[in-house]
PDB file of C-alpha atoms in Angstrom:
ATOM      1  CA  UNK A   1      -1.665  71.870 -14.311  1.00  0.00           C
ATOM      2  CA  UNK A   2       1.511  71.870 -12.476  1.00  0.00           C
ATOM      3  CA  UNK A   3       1.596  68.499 -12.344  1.00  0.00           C
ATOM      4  CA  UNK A   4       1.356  68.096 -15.875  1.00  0.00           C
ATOM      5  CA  UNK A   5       4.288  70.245 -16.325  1.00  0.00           C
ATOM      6  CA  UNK A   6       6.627  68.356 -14.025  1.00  0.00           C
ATOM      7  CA  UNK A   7       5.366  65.168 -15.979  1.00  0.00           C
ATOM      8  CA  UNK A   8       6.316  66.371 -19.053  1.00  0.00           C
ATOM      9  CA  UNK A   9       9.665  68.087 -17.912  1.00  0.00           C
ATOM     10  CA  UNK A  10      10.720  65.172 -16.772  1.00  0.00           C
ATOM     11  CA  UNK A  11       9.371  63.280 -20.134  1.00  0.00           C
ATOM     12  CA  UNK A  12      11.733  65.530 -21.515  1.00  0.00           C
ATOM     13  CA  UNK A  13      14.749  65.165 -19.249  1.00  0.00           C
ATOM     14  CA  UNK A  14      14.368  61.606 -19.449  1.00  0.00           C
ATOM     15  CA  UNK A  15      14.654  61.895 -23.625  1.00  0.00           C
ATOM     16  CA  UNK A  16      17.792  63.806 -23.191  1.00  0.00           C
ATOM     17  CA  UNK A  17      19.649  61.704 -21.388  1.00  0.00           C
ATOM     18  CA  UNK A  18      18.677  58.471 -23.296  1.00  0.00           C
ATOM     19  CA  UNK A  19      19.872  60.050 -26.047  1.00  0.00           C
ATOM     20  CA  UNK A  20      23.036  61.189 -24.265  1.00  0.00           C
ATOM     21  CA  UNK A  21      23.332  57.542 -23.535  1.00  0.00           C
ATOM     22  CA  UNK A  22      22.796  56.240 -26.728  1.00  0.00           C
ATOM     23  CA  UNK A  23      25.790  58.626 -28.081  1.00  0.00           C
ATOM     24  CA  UNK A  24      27.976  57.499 -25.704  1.00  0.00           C
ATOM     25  CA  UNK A  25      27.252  54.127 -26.266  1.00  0.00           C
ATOM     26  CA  UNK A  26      27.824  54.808 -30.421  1.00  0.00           C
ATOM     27  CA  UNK A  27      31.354  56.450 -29.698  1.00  0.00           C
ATOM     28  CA  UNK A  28      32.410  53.854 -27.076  1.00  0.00           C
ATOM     29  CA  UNK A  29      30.845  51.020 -29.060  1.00  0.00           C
ATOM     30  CA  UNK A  30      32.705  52.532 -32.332  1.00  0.00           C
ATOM     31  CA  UNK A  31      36.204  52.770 -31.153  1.00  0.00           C
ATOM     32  CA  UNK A  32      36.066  49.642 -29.623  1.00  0.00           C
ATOM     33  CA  UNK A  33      35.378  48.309 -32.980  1.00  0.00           C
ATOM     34  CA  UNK A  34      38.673  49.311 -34.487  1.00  0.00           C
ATOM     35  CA  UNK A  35      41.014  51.369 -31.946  1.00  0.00           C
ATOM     36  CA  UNK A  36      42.500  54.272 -33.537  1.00  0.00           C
ATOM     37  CA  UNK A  37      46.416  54.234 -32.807  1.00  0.00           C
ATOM     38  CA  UNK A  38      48.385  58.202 -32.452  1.00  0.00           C
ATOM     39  CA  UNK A  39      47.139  61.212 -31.210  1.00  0.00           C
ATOM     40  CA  UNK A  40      43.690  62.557 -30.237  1.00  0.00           C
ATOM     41  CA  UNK A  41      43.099  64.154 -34.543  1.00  0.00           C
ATOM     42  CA  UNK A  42      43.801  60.327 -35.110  1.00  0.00           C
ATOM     43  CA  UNK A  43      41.669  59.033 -33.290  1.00  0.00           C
ATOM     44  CA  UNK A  44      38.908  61.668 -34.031  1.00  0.00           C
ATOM     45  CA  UNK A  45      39.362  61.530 -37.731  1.00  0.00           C
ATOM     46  CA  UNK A  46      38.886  57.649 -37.159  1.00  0.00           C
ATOM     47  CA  UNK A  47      35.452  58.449 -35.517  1.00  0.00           C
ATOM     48  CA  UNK A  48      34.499  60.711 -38.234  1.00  0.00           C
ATOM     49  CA  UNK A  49      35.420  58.472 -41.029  1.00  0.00           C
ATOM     50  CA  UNK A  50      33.688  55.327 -39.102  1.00  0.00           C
ATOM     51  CA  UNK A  51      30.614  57.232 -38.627  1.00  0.00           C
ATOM     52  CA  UNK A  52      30.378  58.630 -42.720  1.00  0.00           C
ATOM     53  CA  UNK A  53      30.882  55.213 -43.021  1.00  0.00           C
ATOM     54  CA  UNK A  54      28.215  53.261 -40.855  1.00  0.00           C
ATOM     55  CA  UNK A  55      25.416  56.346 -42.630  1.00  0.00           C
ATOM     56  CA  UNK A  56      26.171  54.581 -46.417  1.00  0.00           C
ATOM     57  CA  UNK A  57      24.339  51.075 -45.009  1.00  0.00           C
ATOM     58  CA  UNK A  58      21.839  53.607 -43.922  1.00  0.00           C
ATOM     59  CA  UNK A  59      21.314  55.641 -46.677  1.00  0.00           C
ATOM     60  CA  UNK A  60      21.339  52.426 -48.734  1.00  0.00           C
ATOM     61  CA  UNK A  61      17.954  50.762 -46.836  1.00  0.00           C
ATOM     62  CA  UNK A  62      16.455  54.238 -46.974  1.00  0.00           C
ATOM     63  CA  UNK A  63      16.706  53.803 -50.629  1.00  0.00           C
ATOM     64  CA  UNK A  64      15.780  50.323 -50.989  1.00  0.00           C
ATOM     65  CA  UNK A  65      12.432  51.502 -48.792  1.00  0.00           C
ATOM     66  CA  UNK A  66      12.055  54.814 -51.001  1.00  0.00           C
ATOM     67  CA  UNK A  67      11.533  51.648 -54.129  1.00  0.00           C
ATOM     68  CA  UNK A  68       9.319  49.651 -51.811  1.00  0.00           C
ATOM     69  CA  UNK A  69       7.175  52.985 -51.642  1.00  0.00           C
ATOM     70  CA  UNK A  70       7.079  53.550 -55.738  1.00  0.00           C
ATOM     71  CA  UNK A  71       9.401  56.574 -54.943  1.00  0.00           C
ATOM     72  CA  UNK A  72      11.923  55.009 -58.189  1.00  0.00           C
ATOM     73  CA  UNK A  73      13.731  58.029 -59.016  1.00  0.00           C
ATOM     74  CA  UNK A  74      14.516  59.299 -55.175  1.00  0.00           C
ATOM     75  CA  UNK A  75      15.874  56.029 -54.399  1.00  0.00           C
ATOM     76  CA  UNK A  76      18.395  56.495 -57.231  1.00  0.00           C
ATOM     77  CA  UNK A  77      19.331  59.486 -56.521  1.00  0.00           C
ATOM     78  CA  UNK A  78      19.424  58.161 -53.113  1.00  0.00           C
ATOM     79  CA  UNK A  79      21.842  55.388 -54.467  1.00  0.00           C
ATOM     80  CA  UNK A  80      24.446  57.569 -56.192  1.00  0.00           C
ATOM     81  CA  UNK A  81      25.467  58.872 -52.648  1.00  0.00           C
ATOM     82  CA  UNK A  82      25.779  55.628 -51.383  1.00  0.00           C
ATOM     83  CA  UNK A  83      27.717  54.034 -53.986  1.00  0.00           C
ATOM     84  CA  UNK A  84      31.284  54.701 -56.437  1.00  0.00           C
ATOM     85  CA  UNK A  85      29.864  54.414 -59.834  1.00  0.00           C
ATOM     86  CA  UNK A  86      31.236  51.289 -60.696  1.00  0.00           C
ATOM     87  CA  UNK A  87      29.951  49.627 -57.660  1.00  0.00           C
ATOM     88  CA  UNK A  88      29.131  45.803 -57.967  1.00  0.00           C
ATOM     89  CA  UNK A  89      26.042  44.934 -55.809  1.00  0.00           C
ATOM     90  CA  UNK A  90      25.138  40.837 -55.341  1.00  0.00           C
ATOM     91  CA  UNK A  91      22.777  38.946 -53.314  1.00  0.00           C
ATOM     92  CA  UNK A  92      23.323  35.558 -52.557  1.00  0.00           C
ATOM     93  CA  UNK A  93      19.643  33.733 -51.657  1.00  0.00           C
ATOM     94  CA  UNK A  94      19.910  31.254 -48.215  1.00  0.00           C
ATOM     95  CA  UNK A  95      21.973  28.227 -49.233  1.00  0.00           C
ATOM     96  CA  UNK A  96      23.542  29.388 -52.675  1.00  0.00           C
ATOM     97  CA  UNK A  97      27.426  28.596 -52.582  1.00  0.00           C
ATOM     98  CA  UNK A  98      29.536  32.191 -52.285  1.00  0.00           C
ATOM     99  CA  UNK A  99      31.982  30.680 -54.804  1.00  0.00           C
ATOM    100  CA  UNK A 100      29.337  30.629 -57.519  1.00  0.00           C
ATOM    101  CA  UNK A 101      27.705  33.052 -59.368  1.00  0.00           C
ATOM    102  CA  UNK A 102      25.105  35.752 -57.103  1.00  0.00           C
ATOM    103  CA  UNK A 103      21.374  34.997 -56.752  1.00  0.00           C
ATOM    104  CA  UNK A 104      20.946  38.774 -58.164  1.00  0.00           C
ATOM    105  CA  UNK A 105      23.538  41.254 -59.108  1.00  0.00           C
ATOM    106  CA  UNK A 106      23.757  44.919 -60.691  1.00  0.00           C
ATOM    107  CA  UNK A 107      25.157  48.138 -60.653  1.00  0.00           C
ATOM    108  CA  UNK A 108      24.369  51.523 -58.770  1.00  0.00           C
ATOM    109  CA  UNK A 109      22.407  52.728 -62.326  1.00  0.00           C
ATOM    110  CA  UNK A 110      20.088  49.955 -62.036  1.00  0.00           C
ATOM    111  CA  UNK A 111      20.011  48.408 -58.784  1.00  0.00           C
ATOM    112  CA  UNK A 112      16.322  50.942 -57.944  1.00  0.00           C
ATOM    113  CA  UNK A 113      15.347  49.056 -61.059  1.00  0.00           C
ATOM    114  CA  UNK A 114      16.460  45.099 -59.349  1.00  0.00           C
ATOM    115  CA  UNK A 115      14.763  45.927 -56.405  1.00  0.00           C
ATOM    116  CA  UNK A 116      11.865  46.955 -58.311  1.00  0.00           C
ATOM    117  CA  UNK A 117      11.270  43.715 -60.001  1.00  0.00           C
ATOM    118  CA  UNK A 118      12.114  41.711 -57.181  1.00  0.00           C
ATOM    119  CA  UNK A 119       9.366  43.767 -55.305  1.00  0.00           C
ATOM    120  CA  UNK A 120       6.582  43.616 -57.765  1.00  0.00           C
ATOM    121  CA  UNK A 121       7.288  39.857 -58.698  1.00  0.00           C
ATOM    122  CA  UNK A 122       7.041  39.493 -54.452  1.00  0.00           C
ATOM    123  CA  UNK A 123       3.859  41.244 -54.240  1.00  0.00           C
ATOM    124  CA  UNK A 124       5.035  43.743 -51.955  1.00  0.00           C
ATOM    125  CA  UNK A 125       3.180  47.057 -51.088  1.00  0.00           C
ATOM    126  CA  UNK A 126       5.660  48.166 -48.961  1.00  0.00           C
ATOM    127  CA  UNK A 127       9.381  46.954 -47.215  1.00  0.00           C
ATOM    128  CA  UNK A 128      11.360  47.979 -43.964  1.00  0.00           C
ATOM    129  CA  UNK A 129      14.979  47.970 -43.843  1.00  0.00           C
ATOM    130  CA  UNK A 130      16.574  47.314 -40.724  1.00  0.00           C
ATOM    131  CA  UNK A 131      20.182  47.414 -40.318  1.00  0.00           C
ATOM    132  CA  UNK A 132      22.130  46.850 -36.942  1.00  0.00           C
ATOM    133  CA  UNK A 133      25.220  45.337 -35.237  1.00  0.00           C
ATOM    134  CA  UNK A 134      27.137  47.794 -38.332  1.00  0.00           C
ATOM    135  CA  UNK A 135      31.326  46.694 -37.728  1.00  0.00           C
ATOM    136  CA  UNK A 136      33.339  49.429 -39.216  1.00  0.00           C
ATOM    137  CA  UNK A 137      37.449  48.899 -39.939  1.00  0.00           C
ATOM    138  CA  UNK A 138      39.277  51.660 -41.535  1.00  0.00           C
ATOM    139  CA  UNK A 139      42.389  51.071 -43.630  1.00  0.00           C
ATOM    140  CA  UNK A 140      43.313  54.808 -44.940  1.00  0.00           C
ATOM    141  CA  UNK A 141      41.434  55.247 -47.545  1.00  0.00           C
ATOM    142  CA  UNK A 142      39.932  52.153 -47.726  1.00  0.00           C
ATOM    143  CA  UNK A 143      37.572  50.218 -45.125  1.00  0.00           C
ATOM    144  CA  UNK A 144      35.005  47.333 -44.762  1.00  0.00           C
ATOM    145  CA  UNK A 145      31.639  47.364 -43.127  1.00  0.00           C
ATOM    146  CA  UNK A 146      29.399  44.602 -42.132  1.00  0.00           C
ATOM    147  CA  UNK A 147      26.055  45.412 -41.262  1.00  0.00           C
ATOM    148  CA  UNK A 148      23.518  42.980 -40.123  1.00  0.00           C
ATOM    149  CA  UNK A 149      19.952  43.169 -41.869  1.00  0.00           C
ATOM    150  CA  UNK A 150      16.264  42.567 -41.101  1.00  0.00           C
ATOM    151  CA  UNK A 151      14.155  43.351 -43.633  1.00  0.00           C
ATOM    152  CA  UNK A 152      10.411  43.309 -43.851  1.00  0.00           C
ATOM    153  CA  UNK A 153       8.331  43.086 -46.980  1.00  0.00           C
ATOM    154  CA  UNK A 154       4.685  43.889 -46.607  1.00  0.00           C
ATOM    155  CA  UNK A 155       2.435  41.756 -48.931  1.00  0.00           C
ATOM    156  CA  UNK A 156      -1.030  41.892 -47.093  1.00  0.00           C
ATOM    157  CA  UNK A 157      -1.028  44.773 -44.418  1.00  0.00           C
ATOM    158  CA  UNK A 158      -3.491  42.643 -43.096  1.00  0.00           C
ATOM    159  CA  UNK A 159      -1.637  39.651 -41.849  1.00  0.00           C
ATOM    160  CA  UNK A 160       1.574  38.518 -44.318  1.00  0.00           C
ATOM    161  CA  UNK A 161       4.739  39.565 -44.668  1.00  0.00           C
ATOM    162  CA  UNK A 162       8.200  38.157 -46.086  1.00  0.00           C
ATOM    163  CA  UNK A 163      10.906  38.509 -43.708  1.00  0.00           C
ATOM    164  CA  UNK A 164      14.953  38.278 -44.800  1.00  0.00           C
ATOM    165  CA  UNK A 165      17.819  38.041 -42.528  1.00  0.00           C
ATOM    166  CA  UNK A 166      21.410  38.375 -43.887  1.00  0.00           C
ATOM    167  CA  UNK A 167      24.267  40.380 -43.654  1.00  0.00           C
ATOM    168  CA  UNK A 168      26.046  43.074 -45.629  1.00  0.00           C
ATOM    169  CA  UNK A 169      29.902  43.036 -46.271  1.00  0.00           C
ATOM    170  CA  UNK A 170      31.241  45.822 -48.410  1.00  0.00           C
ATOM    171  CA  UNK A 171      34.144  47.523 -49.346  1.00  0.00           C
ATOM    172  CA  UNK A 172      34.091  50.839 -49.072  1.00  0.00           C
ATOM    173  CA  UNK A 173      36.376  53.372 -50.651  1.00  0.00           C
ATOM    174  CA  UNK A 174      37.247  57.215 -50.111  1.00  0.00           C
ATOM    175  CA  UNK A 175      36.239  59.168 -53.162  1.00  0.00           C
ATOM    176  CA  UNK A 176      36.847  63.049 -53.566  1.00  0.00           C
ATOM    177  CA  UNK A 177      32.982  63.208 -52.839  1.00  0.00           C
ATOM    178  CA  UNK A 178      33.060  61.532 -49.436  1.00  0.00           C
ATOM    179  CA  UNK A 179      33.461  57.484 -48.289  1.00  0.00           C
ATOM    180  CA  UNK A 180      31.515  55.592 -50.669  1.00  0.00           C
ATOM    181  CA  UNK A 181      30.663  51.811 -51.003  1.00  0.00           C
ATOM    182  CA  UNK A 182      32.418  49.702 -54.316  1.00  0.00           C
ATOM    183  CA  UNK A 183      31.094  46.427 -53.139  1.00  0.00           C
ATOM    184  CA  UNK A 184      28.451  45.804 -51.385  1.00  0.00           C
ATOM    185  CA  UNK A 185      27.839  41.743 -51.270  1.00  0.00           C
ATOM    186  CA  UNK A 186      24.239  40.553 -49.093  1.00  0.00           C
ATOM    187  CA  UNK A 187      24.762  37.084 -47.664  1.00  0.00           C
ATOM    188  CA  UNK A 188      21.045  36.388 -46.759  1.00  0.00           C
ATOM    189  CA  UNK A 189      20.467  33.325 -43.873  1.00  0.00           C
ATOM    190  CA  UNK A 190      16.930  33.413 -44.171  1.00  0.00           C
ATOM    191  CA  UNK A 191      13.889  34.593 -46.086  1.00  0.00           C
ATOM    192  CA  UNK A 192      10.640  32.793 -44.735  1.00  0.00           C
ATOM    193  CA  UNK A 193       6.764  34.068 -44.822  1.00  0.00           C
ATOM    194  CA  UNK A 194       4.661  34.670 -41.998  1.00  0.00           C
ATOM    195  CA  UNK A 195       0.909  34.558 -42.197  1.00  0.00           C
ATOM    196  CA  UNK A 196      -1.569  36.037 -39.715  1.00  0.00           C
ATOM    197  CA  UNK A 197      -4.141  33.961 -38.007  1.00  0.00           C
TER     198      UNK A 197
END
């Protein structure tokens, strides 16, 4: 008995400090990306506004996964908080030219509705979105974000998937409601199926 105490004690002393680790690596990591300048409220109101920030790329793939589960209307409801209304979303497919016109494009009102199609047409019963590597600069009350992405999309739970690789740059702007995102642009480098044995 004691010894299953002290087992999970230190379980549990171990998950604190990873996770104090982990936040100190998120500050560090985040004002290395783009030192604030001034005094300490500076440089704190630069760590608040990255971090609202780097939770829109979030909040967007928790949408895009809330479609891939059939939830339509929670994703865009999910959407409006990540988005300015008049946001301009485009994908550009591995290989299409930047300079031309988007492989898919839409707004904030009907971007659950894309992803929708694009899922059904793709067979998919379910998707994971996984962003990382998320760059934050700040520019007053502007900033841009690039997030890397790896997402998966379930066809046969039993052995296939599609898997897409890219990266997210987007504009982001501060609304009276909180930072928001007014572009958001998906440069994908690959999209490739994987079968199981």
């Amino acid at each position: 008995m004691n010894k299953s105490r002290n087992f999970t004690s230190r379980v549990s002393i171990g998950r604190i400090g990873a996770a104090l680790g982990m936040a100190a690596l998120v500050v560090s990591g985040m004002s290395a990306t783009a030192p604030a300048s001034g005094n300490p409220q500076n440089q704190l109101q630069q760590l608040v506004d990255e971090s609202e920030i780097t939770k829109l790329t979030y909040c967007y793939a928790a949408a895009t996964d809330a479609v891939g589960a059939g939830r339509l209307l929670v994703a865009k409801a999910m959407y409006a908080q990540c988005f300015t209304p008049d946001a301009v979303l485009e994908v550009y497919s591995p290989g299409v030219d930047r300079n031309g016109p988007p492989s898919l494009s839409g707004s904030p009102d009907d971007w659950a509705d894309v992803a929708l199609n694009e899922f059904t047409n793709g067979g998919y019963v379910s998707t994971q979105h996984l962003n990382g590597n998320v760059r934050v600069t700040v520019h007053g009350n502007t900033a841009r974000m690039s997030t890397y992405l790896l997402a998966t999309h379930v066809v046969d739970p039993a052995g296939a998937v599609e898997i897409a690789n890219g990266t997210y740059e987007d504009v982001v702007v501060r609304t009276p409601q909180g930072w928001r995102i007014s572009k958001r642009t998906l440069i994908l480098s690959t999209y490739y199926r994987v079968e199981s044995p």
